[in-house]
PDB file of C-alpha atoms in Angstrom:
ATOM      1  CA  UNK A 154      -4.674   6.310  11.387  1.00  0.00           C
ATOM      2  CA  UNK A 155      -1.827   5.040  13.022  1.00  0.00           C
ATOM      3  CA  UNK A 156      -3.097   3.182  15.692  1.00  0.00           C
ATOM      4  CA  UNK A 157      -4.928   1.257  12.926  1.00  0.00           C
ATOM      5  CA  UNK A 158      -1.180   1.246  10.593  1.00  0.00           C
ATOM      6  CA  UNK A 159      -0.123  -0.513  13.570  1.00  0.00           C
ATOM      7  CA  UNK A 160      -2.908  -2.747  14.475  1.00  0.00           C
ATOM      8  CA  UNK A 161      -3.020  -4.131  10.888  1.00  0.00           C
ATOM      9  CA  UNK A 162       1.009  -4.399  11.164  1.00  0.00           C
ATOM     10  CA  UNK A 163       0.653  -6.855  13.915  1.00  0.00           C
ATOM     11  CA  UNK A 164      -2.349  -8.429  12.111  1.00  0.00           C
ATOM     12  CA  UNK A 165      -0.062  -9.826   9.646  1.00  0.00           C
ATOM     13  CA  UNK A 166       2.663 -10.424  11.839  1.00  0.00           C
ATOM     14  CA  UNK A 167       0.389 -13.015  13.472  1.00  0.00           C
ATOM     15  CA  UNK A 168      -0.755 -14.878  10.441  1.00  0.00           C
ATOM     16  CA  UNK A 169       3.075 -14.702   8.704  1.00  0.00           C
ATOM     17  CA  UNK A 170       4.783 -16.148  11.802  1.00  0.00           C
ATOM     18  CA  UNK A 171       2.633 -19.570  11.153  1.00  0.00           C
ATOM     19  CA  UNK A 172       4.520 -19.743   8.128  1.00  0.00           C
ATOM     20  CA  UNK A 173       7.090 -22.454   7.216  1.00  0.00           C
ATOM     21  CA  UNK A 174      10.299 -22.164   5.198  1.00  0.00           C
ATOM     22  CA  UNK A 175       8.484 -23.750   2.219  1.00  0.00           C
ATOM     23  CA  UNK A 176       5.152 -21.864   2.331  1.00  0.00           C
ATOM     24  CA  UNK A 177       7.491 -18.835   2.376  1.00  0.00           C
ATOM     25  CA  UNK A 178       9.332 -19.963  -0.588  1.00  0.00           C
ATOM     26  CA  UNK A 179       5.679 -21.036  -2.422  1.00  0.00           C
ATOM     27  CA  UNK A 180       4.001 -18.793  -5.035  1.00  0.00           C
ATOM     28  CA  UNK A 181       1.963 -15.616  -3.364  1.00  0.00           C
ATOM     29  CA  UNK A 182      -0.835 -13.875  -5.413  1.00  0.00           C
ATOM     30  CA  UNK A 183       1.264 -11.393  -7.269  1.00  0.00           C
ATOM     31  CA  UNK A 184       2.378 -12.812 -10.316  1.00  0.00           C
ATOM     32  CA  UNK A 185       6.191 -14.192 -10.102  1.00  0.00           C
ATOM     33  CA  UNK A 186       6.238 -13.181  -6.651  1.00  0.00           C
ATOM     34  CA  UNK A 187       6.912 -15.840  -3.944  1.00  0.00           C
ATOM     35  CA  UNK A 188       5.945 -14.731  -0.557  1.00  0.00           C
ATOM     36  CA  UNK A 189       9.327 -14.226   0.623  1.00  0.00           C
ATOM     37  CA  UNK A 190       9.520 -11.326  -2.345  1.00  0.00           C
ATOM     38  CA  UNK A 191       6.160  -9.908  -0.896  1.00  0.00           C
ATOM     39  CA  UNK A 192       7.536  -9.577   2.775  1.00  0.00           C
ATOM     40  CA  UNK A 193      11.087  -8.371   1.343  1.00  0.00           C
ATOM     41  CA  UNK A 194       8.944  -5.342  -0.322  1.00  0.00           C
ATOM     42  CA  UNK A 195       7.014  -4.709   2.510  1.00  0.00           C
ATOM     43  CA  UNK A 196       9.936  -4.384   4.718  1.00  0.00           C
ATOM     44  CA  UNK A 197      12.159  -2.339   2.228  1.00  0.00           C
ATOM     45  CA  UNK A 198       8.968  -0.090   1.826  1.00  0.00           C
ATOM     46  CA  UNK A 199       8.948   0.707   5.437  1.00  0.00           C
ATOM     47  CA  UNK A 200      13.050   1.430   5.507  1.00  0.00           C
ATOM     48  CA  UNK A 201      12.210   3.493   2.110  1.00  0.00           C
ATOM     49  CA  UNK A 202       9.880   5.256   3.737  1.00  0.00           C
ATOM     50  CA  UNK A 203      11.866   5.850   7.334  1.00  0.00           C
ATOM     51  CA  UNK A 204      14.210   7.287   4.727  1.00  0.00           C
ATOM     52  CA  UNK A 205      12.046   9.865   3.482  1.00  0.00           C
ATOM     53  CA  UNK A 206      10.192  11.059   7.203  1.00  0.00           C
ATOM     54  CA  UNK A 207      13.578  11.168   8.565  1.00  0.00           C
ATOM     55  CA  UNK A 208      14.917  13.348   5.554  1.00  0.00           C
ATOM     56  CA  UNK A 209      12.030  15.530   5.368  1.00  0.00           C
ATOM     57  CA  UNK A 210      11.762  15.945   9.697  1.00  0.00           C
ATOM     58  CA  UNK A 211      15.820  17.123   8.937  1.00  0.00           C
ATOM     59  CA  UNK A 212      14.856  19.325   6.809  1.00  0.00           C
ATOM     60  CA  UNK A 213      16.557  17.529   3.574  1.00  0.00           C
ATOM     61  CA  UNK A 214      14.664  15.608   0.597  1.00  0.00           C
ATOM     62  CA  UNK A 215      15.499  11.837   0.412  1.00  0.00           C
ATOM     63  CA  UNK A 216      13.366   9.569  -1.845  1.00  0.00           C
ATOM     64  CA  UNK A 217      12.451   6.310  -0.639  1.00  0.00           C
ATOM     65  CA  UNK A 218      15.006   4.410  -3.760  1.00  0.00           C
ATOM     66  CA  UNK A 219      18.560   5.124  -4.062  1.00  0.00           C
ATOM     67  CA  UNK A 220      17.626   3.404  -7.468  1.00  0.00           C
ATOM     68  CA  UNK A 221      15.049   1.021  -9.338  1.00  0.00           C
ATOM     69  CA  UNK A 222      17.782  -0.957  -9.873  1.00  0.00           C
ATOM     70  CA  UNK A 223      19.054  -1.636  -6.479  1.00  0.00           C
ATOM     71  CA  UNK A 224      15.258  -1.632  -5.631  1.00  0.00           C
ATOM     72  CA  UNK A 225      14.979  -4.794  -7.496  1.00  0.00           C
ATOM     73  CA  UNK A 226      18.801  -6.489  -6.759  1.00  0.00           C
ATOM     74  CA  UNK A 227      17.414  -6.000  -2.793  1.00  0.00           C
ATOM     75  CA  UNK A 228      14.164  -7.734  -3.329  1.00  0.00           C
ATOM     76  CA  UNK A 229      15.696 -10.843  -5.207  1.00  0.00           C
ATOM     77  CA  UNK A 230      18.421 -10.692  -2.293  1.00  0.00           C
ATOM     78  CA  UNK A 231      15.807 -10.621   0.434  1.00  0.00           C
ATOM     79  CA  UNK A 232      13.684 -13.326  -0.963  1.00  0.00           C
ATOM     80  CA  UNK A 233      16.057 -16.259  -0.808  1.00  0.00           C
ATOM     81  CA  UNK A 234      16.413 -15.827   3.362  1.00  0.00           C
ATOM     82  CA  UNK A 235      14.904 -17.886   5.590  1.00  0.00           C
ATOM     83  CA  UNK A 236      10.939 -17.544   7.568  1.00  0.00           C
ATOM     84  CA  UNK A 237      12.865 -16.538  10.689  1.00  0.00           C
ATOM     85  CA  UNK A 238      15.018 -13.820   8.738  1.00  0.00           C
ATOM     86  CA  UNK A 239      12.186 -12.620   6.577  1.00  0.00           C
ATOM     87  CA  UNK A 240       9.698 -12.816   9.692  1.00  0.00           C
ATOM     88  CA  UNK A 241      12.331 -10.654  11.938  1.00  0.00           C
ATOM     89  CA  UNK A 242      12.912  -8.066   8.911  1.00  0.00           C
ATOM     90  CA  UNK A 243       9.324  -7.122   8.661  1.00  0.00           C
ATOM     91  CA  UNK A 244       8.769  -6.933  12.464  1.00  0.00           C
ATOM     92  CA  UNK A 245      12.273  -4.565  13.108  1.00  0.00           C
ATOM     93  CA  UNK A 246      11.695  -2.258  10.319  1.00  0.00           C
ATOM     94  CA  UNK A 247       8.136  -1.655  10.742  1.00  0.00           C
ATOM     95  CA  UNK A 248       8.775  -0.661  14.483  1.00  0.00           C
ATOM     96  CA  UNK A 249      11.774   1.599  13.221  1.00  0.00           C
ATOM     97  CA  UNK A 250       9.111   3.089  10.751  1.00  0.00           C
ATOM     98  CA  UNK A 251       6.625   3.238  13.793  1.00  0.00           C
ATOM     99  CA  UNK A 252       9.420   5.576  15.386  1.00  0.00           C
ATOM    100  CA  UNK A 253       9.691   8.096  13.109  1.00  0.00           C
ATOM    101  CA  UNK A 254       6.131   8.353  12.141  1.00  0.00           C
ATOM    102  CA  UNK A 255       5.634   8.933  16.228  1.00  0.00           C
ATOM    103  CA  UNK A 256       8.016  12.207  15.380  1.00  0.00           C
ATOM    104  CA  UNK A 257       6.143  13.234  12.443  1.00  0.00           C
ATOM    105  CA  UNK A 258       2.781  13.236  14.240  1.00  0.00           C
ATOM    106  CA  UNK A 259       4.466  15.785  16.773  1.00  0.00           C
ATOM    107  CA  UNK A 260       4.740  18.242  13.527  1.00  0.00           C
ATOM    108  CA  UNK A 261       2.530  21.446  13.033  1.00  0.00           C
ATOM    109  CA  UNK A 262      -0.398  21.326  10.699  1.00  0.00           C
ATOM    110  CA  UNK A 263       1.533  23.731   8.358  1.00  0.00           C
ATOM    111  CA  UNK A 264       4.016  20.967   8.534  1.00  0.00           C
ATOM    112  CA  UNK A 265       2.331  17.780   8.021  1.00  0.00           C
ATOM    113  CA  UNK A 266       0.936  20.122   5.152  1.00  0.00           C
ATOM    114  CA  UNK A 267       4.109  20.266   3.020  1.00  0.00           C
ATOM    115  CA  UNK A 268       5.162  17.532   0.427  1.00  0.00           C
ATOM    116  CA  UNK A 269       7.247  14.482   0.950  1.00  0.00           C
ATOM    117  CA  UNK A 270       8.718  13.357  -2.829  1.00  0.00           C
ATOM    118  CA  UNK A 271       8.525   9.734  -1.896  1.00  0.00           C
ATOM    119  CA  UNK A 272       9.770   8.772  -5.942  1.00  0.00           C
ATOM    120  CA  UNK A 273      10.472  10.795  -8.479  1.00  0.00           C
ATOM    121  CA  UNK A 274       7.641  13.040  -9.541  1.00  0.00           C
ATOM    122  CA  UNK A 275       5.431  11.347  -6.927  1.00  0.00           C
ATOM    123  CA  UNK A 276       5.120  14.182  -4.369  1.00  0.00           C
ATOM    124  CA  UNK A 277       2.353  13.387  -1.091  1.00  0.00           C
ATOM    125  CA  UNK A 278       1.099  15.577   1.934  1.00  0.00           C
ATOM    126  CA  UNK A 279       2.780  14.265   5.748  1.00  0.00           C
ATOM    127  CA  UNK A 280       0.024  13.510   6.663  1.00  0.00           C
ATOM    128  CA  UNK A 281      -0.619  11.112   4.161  1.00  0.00           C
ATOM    129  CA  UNK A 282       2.165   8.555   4.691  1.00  0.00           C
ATOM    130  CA  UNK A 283       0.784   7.371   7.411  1.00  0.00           C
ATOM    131  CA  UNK A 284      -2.086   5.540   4.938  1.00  0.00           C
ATOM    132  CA  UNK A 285       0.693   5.277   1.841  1.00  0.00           C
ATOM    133  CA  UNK A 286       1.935   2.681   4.504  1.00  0.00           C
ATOM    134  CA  UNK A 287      -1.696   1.174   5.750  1.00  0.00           C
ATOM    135  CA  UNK A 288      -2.246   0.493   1.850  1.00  0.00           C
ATOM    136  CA  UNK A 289       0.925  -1.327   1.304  1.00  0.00           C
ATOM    137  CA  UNK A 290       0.388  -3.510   4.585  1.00  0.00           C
ATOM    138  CA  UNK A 291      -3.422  -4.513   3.784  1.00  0.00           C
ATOM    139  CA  UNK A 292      -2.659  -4.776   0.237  1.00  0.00           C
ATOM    140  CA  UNK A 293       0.513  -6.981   0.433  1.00  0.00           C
ATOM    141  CA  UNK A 294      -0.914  -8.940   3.324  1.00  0.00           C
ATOM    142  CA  UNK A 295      -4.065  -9.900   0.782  1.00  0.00           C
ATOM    143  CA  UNK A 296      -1.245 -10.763  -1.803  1.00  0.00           C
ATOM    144  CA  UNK A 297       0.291 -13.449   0.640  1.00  0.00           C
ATOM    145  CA  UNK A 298      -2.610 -15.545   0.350  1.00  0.00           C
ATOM    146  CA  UNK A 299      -2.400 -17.010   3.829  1.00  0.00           C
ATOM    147  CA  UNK A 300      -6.334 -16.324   4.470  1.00  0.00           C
ATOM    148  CA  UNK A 301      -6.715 -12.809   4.128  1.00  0.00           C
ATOM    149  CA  UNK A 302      -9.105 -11.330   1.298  1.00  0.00           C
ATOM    150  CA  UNK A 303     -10.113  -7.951   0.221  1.00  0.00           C
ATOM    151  CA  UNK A 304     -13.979  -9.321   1.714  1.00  0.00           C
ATOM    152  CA  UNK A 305     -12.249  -8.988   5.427  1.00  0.00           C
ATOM    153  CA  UNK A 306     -10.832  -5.356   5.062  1.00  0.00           C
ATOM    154  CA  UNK A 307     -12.495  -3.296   8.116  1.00  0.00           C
ATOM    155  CA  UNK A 308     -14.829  -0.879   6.523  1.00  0.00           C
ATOM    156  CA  UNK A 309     -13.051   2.266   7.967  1.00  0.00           C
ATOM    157  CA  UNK A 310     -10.083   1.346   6.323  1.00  0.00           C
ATOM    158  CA  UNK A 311     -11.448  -0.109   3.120  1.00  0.00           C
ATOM    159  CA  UNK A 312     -12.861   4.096   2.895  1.00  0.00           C
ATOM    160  CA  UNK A 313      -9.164   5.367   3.605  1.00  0.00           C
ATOM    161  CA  UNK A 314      -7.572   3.584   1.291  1.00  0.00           C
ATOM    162  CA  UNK A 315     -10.002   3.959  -1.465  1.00  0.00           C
ATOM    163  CA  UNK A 316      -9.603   8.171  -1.020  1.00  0.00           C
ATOM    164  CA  UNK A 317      -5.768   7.161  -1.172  1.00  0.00           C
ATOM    165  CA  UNK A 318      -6.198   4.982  -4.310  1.00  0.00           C
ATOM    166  CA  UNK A 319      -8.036   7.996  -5.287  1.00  0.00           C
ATOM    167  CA  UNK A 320      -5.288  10.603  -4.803  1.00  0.00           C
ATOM    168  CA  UNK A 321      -3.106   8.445  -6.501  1.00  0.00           C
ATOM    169  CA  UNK A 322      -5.424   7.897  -9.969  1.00  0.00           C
ATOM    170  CA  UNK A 323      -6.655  10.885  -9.803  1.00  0.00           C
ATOM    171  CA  UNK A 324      -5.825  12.169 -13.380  1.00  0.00           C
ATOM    172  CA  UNK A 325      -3.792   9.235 -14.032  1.00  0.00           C
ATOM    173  CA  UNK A 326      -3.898   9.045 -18.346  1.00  0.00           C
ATOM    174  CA  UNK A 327      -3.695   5.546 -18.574  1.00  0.00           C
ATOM    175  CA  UNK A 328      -6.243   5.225 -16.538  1.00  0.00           C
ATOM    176  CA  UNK A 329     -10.246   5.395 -17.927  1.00  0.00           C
ATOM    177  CA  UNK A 330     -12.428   8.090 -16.968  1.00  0.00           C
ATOM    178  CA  UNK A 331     -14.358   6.792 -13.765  1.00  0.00           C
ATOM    179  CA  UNK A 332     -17.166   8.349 -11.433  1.00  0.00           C
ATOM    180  CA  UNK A 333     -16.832   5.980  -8.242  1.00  0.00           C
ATOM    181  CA  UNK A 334     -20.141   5.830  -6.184  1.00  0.00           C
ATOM    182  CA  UNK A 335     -19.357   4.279  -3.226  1.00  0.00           C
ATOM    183  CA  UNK A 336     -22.306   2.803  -0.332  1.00  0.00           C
ATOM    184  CA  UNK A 337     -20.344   5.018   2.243  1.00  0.00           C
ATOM    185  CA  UNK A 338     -20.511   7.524   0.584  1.00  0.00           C
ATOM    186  CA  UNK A 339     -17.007   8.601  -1.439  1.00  0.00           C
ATOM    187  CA  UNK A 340     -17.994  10.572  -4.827  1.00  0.00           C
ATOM    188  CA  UNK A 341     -14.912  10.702  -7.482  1.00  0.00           C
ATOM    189  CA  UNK A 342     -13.602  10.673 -10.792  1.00  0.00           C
ATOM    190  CA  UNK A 343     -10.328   9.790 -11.571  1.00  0.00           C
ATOM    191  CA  UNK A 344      -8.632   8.727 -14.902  1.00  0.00           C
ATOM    192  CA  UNK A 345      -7.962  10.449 -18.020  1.00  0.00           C
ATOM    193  CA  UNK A 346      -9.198   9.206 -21.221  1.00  0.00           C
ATOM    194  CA  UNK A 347     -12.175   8.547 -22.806  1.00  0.00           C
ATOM    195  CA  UNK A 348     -15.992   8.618 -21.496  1.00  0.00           C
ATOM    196  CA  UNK A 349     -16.897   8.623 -17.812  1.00  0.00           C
ATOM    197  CA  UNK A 350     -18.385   5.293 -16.730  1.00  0.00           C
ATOM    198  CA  UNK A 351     -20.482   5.196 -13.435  1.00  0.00           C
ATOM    199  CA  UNK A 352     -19.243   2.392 -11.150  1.00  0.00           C
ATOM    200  CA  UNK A 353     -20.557   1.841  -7.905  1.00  0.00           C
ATOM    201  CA  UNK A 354     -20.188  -0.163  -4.846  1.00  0.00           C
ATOM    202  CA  UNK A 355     -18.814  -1.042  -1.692  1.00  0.00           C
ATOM    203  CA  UNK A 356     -15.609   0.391  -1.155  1.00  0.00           C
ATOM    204  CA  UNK A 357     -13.519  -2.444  -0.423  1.00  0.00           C
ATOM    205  CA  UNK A 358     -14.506  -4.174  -3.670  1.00  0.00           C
ATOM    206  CA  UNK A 359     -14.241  -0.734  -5.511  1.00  0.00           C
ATOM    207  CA  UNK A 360     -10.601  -0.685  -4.102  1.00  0.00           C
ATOM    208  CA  UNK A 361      -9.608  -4.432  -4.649  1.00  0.00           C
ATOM    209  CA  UNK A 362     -11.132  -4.088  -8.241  1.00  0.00           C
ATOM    210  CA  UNK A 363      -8.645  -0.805  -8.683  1.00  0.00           C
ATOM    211  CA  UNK A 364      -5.960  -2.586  -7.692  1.00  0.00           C
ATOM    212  CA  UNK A 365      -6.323  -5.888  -9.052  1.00  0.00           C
ATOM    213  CA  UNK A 366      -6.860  -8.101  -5.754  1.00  0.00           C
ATOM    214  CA  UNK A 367     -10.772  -8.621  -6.885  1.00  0.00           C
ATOM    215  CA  UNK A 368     -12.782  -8.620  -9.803  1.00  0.00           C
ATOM    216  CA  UNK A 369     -15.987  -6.696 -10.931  1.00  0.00           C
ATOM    217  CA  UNK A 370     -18.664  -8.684  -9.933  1.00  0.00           C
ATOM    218  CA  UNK A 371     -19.326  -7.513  -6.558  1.00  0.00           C
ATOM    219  CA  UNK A 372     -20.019  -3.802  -8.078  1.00  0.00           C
ATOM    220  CA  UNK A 373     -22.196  -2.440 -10.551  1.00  0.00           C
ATOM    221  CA  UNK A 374     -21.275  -0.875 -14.066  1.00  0.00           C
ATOM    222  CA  UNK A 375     -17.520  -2.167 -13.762  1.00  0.00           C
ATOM    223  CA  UNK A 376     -17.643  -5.336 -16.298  1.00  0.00           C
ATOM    224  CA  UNK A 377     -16.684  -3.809 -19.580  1.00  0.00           C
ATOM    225  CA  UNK A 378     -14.095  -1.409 -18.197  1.00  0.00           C
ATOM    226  CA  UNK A 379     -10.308  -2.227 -18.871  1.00  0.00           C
ATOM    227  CA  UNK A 380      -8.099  -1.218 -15.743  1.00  0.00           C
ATOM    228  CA  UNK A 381      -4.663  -1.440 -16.023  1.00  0.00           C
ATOM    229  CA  UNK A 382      -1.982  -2.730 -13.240  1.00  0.00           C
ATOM    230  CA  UNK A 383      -2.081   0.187 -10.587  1.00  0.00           C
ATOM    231  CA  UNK A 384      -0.492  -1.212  -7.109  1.00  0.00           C
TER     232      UNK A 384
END
């Protein structure tokens, strides 16, 4: 898993560093986000989470957010630099991430076991940060819309992040009841109101149609169900 965090790191690395100024500065696929705000989140996601492995390797609790707030004064911050500063920001705090995920890996079983309280109320196993972080680098680097779709995701990872997406709807109540069927095999159900609907499909269009970077019509049983914003 983190052999492939990092692969996909330097994945986008290589596409973003084509990038001009301008292109930077132009609209990505998130709505109201340029692509400047897309790489600012990515990198403060990977100092966030630093935060957190280092706290919780120490022994101490740190979430990855002093604040929303200050969450959302960095990102506007952040997305007025420059393709060089923005470029060297998501290359030097990935590879500080990199570091103390190296550390964590070192940890026990009974270790990588215990919870990490990344925000409040959102508590998830060591072990899974490693593909918290894989999501938010495939995800984002989708959102840039600098060639990269949801149709290229690797299939071993499209299956990882669907179990995370997964763990993270679980029993989510704005969230309809769903059984996923995936072709490789994933079973779940997730969401907590109102009749189960069967949707099935590949995962990597079940998990762009979860989190909004496709639409239903690669996957069968999913055009009359309502989704809302999930990440």
């Amino acid at each position: 898993m983190r052999k492939r965090k990092m692969e996909e790191t330097q994945h986008l690395l290589g596409d973003t560093i084509r990038l001009s100024d301008n292109e930077w500065q132009s609209p990505s696929l998130l709505p109201g986000w340029t692509r400047a705000h897309v790489a600012t989140h990515l990198a403060r996601n990977a100092d966030g989470l630093r935060r957190s492995v280092d706290a919780f390797l120490s022994g101490r609790s740190a979430r990855m957010y002093a604040s929303e707030m200050e969450r959302q004064d960095e990102m506007e911050r952040g997305s007025q630099r420059t393709g060089l500063d923005l470029q060297i920001d998501l290359d030097t705090s990935a590879s500080q991430l990199n570091a103390v995920m190296n550390r964590l890996a070192a940890s026990s079983e009974d270790d990588l076991a215990r919870e990490v309280e990344l925000r409040a109320g959102f508590h998830v196993p060591a072990w899974l940060i490693a593909t918290a972080r894989l999501n938010e680098v495939v995800l984002h680097h989708v959102d840039l819309g600098i060639g990269y779709s949801i149709d290229q995701v690797d299939d071993d990872i499209a299956r990882w992040l669907l179990e995370w997406m997964v763990f993270r709807l679980d029993d989510r109540m704005d969230v309809p009841r769903l059984e996923l069927q995936s072709t490789s095999g994933v079973r779940a159900r997730i969401g907590g109101f109102g009749e189960p609907t069967v949707v099935s499909g590949a995962d990597r269009f079940l998990l762009g149609w979860l989190t909004g970077r496709c639409d239903s019509s690669k996957l069968e049983g999913a055009d009359q169900v309502v989704l809302p914003l999930v990440g």
